[in-house]
Coordinates of C-alpha atoms and ligand atoms in Angstrom, one line a residue:
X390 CA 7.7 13.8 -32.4
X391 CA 9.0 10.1 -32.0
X392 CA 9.8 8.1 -29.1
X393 CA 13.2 9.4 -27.6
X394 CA 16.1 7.7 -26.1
X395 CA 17.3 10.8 -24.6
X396 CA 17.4 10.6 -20.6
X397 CA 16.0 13.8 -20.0
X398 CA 12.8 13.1 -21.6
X399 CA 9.8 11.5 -19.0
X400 CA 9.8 7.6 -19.0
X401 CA 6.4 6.3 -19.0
X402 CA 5.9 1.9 -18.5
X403 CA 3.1 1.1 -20.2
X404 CA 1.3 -2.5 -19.2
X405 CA -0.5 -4.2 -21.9
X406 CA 1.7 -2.4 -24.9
X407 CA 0.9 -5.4 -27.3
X408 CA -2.9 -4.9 -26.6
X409 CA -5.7 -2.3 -27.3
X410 CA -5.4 0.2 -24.6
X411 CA -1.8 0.1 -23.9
X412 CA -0.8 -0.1 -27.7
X413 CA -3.3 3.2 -28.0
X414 CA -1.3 4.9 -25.3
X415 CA 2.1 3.8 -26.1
X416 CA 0.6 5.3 -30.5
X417 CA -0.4 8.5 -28.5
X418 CA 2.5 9.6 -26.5
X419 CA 4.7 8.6 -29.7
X420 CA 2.3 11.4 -31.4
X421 CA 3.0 13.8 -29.0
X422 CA 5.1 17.2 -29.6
X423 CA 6.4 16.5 -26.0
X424 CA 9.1 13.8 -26.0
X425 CA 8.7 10.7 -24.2
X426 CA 10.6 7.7 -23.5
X427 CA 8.3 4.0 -23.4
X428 CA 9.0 1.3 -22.0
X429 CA 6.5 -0.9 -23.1
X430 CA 5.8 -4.7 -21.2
X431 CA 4.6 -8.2 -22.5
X432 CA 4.7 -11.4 -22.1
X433 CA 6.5 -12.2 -25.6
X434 CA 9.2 -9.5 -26.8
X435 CA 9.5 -11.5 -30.0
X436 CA 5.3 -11.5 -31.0
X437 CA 5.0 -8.7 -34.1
X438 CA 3.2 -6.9 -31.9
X439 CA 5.9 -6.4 -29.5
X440 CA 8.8 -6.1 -32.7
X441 CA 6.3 -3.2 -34.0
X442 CA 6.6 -1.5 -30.9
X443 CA 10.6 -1.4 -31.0
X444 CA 10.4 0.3 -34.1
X445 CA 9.0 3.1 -32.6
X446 CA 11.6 3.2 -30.4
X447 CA 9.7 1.1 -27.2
X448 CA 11.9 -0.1 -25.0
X449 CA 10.2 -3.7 -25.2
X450 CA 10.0 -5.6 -21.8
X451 CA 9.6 -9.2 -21.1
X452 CA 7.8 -9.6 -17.8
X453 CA 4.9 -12.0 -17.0
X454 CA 2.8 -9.9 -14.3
X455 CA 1.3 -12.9 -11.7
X456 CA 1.7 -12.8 -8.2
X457 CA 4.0 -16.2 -9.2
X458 CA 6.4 -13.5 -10.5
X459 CA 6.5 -11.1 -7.5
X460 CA 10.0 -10.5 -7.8
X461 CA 10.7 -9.5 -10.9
X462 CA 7.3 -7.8 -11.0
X463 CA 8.5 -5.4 -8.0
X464 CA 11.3 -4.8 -10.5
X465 CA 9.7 -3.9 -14.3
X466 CA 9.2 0.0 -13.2
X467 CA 12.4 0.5 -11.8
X468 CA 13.2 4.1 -12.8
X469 CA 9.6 5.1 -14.6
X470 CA 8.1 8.6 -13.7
X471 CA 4.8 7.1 -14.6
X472 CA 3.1 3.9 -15.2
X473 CA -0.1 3.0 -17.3
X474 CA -1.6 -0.1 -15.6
X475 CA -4.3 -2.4 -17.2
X476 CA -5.2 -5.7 -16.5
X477 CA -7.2 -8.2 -19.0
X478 CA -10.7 -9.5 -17.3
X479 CA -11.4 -11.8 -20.2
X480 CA -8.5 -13.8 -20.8
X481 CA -9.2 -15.5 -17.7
X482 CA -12.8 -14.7 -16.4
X483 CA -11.8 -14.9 -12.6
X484 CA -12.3 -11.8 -10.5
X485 CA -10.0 -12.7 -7.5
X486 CA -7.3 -13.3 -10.1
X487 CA -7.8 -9.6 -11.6
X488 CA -8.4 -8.3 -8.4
X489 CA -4.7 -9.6 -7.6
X490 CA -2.9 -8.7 -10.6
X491 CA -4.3 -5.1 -10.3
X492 CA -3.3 -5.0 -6.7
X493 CA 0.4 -6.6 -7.8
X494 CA 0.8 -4.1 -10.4
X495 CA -0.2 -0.8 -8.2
X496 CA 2.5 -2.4 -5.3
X497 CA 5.0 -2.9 -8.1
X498 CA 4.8 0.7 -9.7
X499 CA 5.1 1.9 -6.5
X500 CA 7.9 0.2 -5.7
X501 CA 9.6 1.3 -8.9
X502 CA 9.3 4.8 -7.8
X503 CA 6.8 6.0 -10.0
X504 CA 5.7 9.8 -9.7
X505 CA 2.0 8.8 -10.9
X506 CA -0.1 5.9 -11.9
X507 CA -2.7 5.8 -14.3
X508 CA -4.8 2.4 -14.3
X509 CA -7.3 1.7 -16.5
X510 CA -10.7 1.1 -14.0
X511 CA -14.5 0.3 -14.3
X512 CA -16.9 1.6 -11.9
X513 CA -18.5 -0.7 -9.1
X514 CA -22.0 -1.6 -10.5
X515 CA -22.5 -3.1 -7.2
X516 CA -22.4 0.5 -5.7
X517 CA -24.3 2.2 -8.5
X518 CA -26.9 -0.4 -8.6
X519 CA -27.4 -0.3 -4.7
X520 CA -26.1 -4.0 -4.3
X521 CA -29.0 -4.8 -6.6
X522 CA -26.4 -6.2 -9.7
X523 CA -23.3 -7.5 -7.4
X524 CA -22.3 -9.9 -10.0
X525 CA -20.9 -7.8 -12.7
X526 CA -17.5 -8.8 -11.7
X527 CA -15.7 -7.1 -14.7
X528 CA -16.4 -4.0 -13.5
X529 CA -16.6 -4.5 -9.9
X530 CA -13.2 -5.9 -9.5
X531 CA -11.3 -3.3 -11.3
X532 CA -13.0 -1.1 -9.1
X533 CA -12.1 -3.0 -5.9
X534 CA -8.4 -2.1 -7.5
X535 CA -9.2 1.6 -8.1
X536 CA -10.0 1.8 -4.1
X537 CA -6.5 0.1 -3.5
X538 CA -4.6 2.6 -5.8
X539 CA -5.9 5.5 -4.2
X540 CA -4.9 4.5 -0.4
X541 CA -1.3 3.4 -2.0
X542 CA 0.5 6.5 -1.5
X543 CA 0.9 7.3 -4.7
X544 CA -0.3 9.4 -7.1
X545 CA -3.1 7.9 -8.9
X546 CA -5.9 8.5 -11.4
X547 CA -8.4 5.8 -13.3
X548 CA -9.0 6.3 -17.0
X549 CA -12.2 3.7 -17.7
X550 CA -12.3 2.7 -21.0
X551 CA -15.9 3.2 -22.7
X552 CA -17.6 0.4 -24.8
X553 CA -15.0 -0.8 -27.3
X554 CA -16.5 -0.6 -31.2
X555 CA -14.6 -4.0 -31.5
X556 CA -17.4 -5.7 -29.1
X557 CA -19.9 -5.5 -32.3
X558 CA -18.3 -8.6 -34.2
X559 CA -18.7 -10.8 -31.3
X560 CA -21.3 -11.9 -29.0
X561 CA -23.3 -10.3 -27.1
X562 CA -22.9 -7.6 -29.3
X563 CA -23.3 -9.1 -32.6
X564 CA -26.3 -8.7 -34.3
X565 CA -27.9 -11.9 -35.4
X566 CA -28.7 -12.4 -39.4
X567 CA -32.6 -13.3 -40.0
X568 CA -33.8 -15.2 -42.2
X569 CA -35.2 -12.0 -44.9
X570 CA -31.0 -11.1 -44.6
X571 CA -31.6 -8.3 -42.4
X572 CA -29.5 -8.3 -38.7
X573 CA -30.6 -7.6 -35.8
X574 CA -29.1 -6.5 -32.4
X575 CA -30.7 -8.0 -29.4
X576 CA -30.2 -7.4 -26.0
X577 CA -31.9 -6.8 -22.5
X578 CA -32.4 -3.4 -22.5
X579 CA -34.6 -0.2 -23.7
X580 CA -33.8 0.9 -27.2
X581 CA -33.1 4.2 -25.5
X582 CA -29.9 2.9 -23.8
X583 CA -27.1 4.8 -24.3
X584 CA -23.6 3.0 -24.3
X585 CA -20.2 5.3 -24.1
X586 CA -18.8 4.4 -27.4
X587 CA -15.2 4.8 -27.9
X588 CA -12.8 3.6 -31.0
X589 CA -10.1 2.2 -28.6
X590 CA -7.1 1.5 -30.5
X591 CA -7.2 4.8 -32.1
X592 CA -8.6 7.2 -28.9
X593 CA -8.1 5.6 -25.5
X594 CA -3.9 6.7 -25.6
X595 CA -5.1 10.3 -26.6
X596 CA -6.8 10.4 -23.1
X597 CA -4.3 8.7 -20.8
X598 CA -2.1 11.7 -22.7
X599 CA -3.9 14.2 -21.5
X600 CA -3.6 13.1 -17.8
X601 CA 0.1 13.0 -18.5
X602 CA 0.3 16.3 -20.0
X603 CA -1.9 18.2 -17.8
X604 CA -0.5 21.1 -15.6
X605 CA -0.3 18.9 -12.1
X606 CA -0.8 15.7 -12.2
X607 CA -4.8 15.1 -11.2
X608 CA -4.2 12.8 -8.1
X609 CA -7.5 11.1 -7.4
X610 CA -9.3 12.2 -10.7
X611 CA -11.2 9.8 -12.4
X612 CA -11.4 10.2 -16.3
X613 CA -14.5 8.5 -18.8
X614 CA -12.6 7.8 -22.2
X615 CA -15.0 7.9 -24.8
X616 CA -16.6 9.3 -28.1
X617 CA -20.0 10.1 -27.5
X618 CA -23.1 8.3 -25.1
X619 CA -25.0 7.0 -28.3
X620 CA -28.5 5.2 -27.8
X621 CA -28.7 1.4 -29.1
X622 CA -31.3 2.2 -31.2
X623 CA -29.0 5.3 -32.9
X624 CA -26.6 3.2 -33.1
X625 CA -28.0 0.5 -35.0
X626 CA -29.6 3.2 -37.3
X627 CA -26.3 5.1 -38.2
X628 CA -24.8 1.3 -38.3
X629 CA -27.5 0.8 -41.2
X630 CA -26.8 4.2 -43.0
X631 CA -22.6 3.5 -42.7
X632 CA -23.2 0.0 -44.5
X633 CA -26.2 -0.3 -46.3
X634 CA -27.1 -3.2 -44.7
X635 CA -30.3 -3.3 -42.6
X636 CA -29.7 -3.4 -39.0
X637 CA -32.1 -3.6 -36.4
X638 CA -32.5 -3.2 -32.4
X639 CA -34.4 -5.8 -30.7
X640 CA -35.1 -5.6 -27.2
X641 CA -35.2 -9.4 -25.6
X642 CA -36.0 -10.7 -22.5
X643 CA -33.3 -11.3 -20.1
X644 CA -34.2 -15.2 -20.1
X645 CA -33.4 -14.7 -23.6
X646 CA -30.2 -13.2 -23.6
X647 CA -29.0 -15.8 -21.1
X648 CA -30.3 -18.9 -23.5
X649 CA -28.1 -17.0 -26.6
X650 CA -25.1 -16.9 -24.5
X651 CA -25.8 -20.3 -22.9
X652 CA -26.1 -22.0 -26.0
X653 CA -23.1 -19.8 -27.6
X654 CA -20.6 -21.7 -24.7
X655 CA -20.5 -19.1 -22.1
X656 CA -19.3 -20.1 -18.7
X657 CA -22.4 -19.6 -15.9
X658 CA -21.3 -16.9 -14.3
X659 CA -20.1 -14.9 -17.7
X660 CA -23.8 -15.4 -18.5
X661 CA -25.0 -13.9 -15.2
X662 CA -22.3 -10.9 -15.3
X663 CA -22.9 -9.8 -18.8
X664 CA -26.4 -9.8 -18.1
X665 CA -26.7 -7.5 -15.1
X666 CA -24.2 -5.4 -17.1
X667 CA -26.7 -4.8 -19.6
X668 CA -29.8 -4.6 -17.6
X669 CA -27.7 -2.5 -14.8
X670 CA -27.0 -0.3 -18.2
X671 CA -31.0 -0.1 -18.6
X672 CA -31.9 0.7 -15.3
X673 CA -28.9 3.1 -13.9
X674 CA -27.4 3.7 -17.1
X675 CA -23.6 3.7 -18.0
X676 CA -22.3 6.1 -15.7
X677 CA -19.3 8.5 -17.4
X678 CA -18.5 11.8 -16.6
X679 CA -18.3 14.2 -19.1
X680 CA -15.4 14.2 -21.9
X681 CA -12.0 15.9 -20.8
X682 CA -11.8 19.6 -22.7
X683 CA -8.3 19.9 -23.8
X684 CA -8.0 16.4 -25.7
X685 CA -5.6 16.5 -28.4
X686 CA -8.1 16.1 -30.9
X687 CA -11.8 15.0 -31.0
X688 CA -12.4 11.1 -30.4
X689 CA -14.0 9.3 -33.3
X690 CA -17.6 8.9 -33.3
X691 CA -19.8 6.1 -34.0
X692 CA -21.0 6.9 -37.8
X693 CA -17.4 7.4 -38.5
X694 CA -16.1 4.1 -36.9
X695 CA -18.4 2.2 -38.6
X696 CA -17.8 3.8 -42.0
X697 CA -13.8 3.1 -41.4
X698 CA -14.4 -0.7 -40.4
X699 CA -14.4 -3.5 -42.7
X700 CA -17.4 -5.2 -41.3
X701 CA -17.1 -8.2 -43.5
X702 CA -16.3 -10.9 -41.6
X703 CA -19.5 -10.0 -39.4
X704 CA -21.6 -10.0 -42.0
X705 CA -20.4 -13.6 -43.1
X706 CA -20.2 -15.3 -39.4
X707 CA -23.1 -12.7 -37.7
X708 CA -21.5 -13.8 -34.6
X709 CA -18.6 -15.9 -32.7
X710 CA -17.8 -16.5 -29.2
X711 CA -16.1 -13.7 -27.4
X712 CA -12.5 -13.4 -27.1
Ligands
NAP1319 N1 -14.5 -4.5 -24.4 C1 -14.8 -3.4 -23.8 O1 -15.8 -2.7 -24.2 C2 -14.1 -2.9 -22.6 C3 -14.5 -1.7 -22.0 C4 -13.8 -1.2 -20.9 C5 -12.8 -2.0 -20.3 N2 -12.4 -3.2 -20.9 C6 -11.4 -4.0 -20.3 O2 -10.2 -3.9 -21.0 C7 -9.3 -5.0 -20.5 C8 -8.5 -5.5 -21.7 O3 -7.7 -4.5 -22.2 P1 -7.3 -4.5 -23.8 O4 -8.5 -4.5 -24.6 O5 -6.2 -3.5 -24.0 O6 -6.7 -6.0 -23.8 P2 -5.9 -6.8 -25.0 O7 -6.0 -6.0 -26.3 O8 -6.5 -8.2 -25.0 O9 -4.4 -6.8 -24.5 C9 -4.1 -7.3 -23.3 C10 -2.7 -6.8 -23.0 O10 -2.3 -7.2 -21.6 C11 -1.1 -7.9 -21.7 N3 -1.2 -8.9 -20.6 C12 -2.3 -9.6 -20.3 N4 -2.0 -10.4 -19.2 C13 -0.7 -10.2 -18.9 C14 0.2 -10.7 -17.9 N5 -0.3 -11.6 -17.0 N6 1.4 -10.2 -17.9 C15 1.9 -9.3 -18.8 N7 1.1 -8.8 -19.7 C16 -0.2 -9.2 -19.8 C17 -1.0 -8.5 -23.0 O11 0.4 -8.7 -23.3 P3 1.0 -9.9 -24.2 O12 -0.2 -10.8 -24.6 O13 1.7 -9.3 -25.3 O14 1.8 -10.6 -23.2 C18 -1.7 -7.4 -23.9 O15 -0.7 -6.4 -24.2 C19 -10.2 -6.0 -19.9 O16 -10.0 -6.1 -18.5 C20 -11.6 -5.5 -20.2 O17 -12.5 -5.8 -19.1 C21 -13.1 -3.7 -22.0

C-alpha cells in the first residue's frame, strides 16, 4: 500500500517528516496494508528531504513550529485524526525552549481536532533517580511535556525513542582510536550497562504504527521503541565481530568523560547533562518497558545494524562533535 489521497482514508500530521523519527513514521505508515493519508511538516518544502517525501504521496507542509508562530501553528493540524509530535533537543540545547515547543505543538494538535496524539517522550531522570541527576534536561523536559499532554484533553500516548545506532559516529559515543589502531569506547559506566538500542530510521515508524493500528486507541499508554537492551560491553564485542576491527569498552572516570567532552567544545551544561545521563544509566539503568507484541515485524538488532552500516567515515575521523 502507498500513501492515499482518498478522503476516506485516516489523515495522520506527522512533525519532524524530514528527520529520523518522523521520516521512520511517515516510511511506516506508507508500508502499511491500511491506507493512510500524511501530511507531513518542515521548515523547508523545497529541502530533498521534503521533495522525497511528496513522492510518496506526503502532503508536504511548510510551518515553522515556535511560539513566534502561534497562529499558524494553531492552524497546521486542521482536519488530522492523529498527530505524531517530536521536538528536536539538540538543535538548540535549551530546555525551556523544548519544553515550550512541545507544549505549543500538544495545544495546536488539539486545536486542530485531532482524535489522538502520539509524542515522541523521554522519561524524567529526575524522578527515576530520586532528584539525585536533575540535570539531564534532555530527558527531563520532554517529560515535563508528556505530563502536559496527558491533562490536555486529548487522547495521548508517548512513544520514547531508544538509543539511536547513529549516536556511535559521534561523541560521546565514538570510540576513540589508540595508538596500536585498536578503538575503544569509553564512558562513565559499568561494562554491564545495558542501553535500549534501536535502528531509528528504519524501526521507530513501525512502533508509532502499531499505536495507530491498535484496536482502541491506548489513551495514556506509554510505549519503549527499541531493538533489544544490549550491555556496552556486548555491544562493543558484536561491534568487533560485525567489522573486524578491534573495539574495546573502557570504563572512565566521570572527571574523565567531562574533560573529553570539554575539550571536544561542548557547552557546560551539555557536559553536565550527558554525564548524569550516563552515570543515571549505571546506577538506575535505562528504564523501557518491555517491546510491544504485535509489531509489524521484528526491530533490527545490534549485530545486524552494525553489519548494514558503512562505518567508514568513523573509522577515519574516530570521533566529531555531536550534531
Ligand atoms: N539520539 C538518541 O539516541 C535519541 C534517543 C531518544 C530521543 N532522541 C530525541 O530525538 C529528538 C530528535 O529527533 P530526530 O532524530 O527525529 O531529529 P532530526 O532527524 O534532527 O529531525 C528533526 C526534525 O524536526 C523538524 N524540526 C525541528 N525543529 C523544527 C521547528 N522549529 N519547526 C518545524 N520543524 C522542526 C525538522 O524539520 P526541518 O529541518 O525539515 O524543518 C526535522 O524534520 C531530540 O529531541 C532527541 O533528544 C534522541
Amino acid at each position: 500500500m502507498t500513501i492515499t489521497q482518498d478522503g476516506s482514508a485516516p489523515l495522520i500530521a506527522v512533525v519532524g517528516a524530514t528527520g529520523n523519527q518522523g521520516g521512520s513514521v511517515v516510511r511506516a505508515l506508507a508500508d502499511s496494508d491500511k491506507p493512510y493519508r500524511v501530511r507531513g511538516f518542515t521548515r523547508d518544502p523545497r529541502k530533498p528531504a521534503a521533495l522525497e517525501l511528496s513522492k510518496l504521496g506526503v502532503a508536504v507542509v511548510g510551518v515553522t513550529f515556535v511560539v513566534e508562530n502561534k497562529d499558524e501553528v494553531n492552524k497546521a493540524f486542521t482536519g488530522a485524526d492523529f498527530a505524531f509530535l517530536v521536538t528536536n533537543f539538540w538543535e538548540h540545547v535549551d530546555i525551556d525552549r523544548e519544553i515550550a515547543e512541545g507544549k505549543l505543538l500538544i495545544d495546536a494538535a488539539k486545536a486542530g481536532g485531532v482524535s489522538g496524539i502520539v509524542w515522541s517522550g523521554l522519561p524524567s531522570i529526575s524522578k527515576i533517580s530520586g532528584g539525585k541527576f536533575p540535570h539531564v534536561w534532555h530527558f527531563d523536559g520532554k517529560a515535563v511535556v508528556t505530563e502536559y499532554g496527558r491533562q490536555a484533553g486529548v487522547p495521548f500516548v508517548d512513544v520514547q525513542a531508544g538509543a539511536y545506532g547513529t549516536n556511535f559516529f559521534n561523541l560521546p559515543f565514538a570510540p576513540e582510536k589508540q595508538s596500536d589502531g585498536s578503538f575503544a569506547l569509553q564512558l562513565p559506566v559499568n561494562p554491564t550497562t545495558a542501553i535500549p538500542f534501536i535502528d531509528t530510521t528504519l524501526d521507530y515508524g513501525i512502533f508509532v504504527r502499531y499505536v495507530l493500528e491498535l484496536p482502541v486507541f491506548p489513551d495514556g499508554g506509554e510505549f519503549a521503541a527499541y531493538a533489544e537492551n544490549i550491555s556496552v560491553k556486548d555491544l562493543t564485542r558484536q561491534w568487533s565481530q560485525a567489522t573486524g576491527k578491534n573495539i574495546s569498552f573502557a570504563q572512565i572516570t566521570v572527571e574523565e568523560f567531562k574533560q573529553r567532552l570539554e575539550s571536544a567544545g561542548f557547552p557546560p551544561h551539555i557536559v553536565l547533562d550527558l554525564s548524569e545521563a550516563l552515570v543515571s544509566w549505571d546506577e538506575f539503568g535505562w528504564k523501557v518497558s518491555a517491546i510491544p507484541q504485535g509489531l509489524v515485524r521484528s526491530p533490527r538488532k545490534w549485530a545486524d545494524f552494525v553489519k548494514a552500516t558503512d562505518w567508514s567515515k568513523l573509522w577515519e575521523t574516530t570521533a566529531g562533535p555531536r550534531k
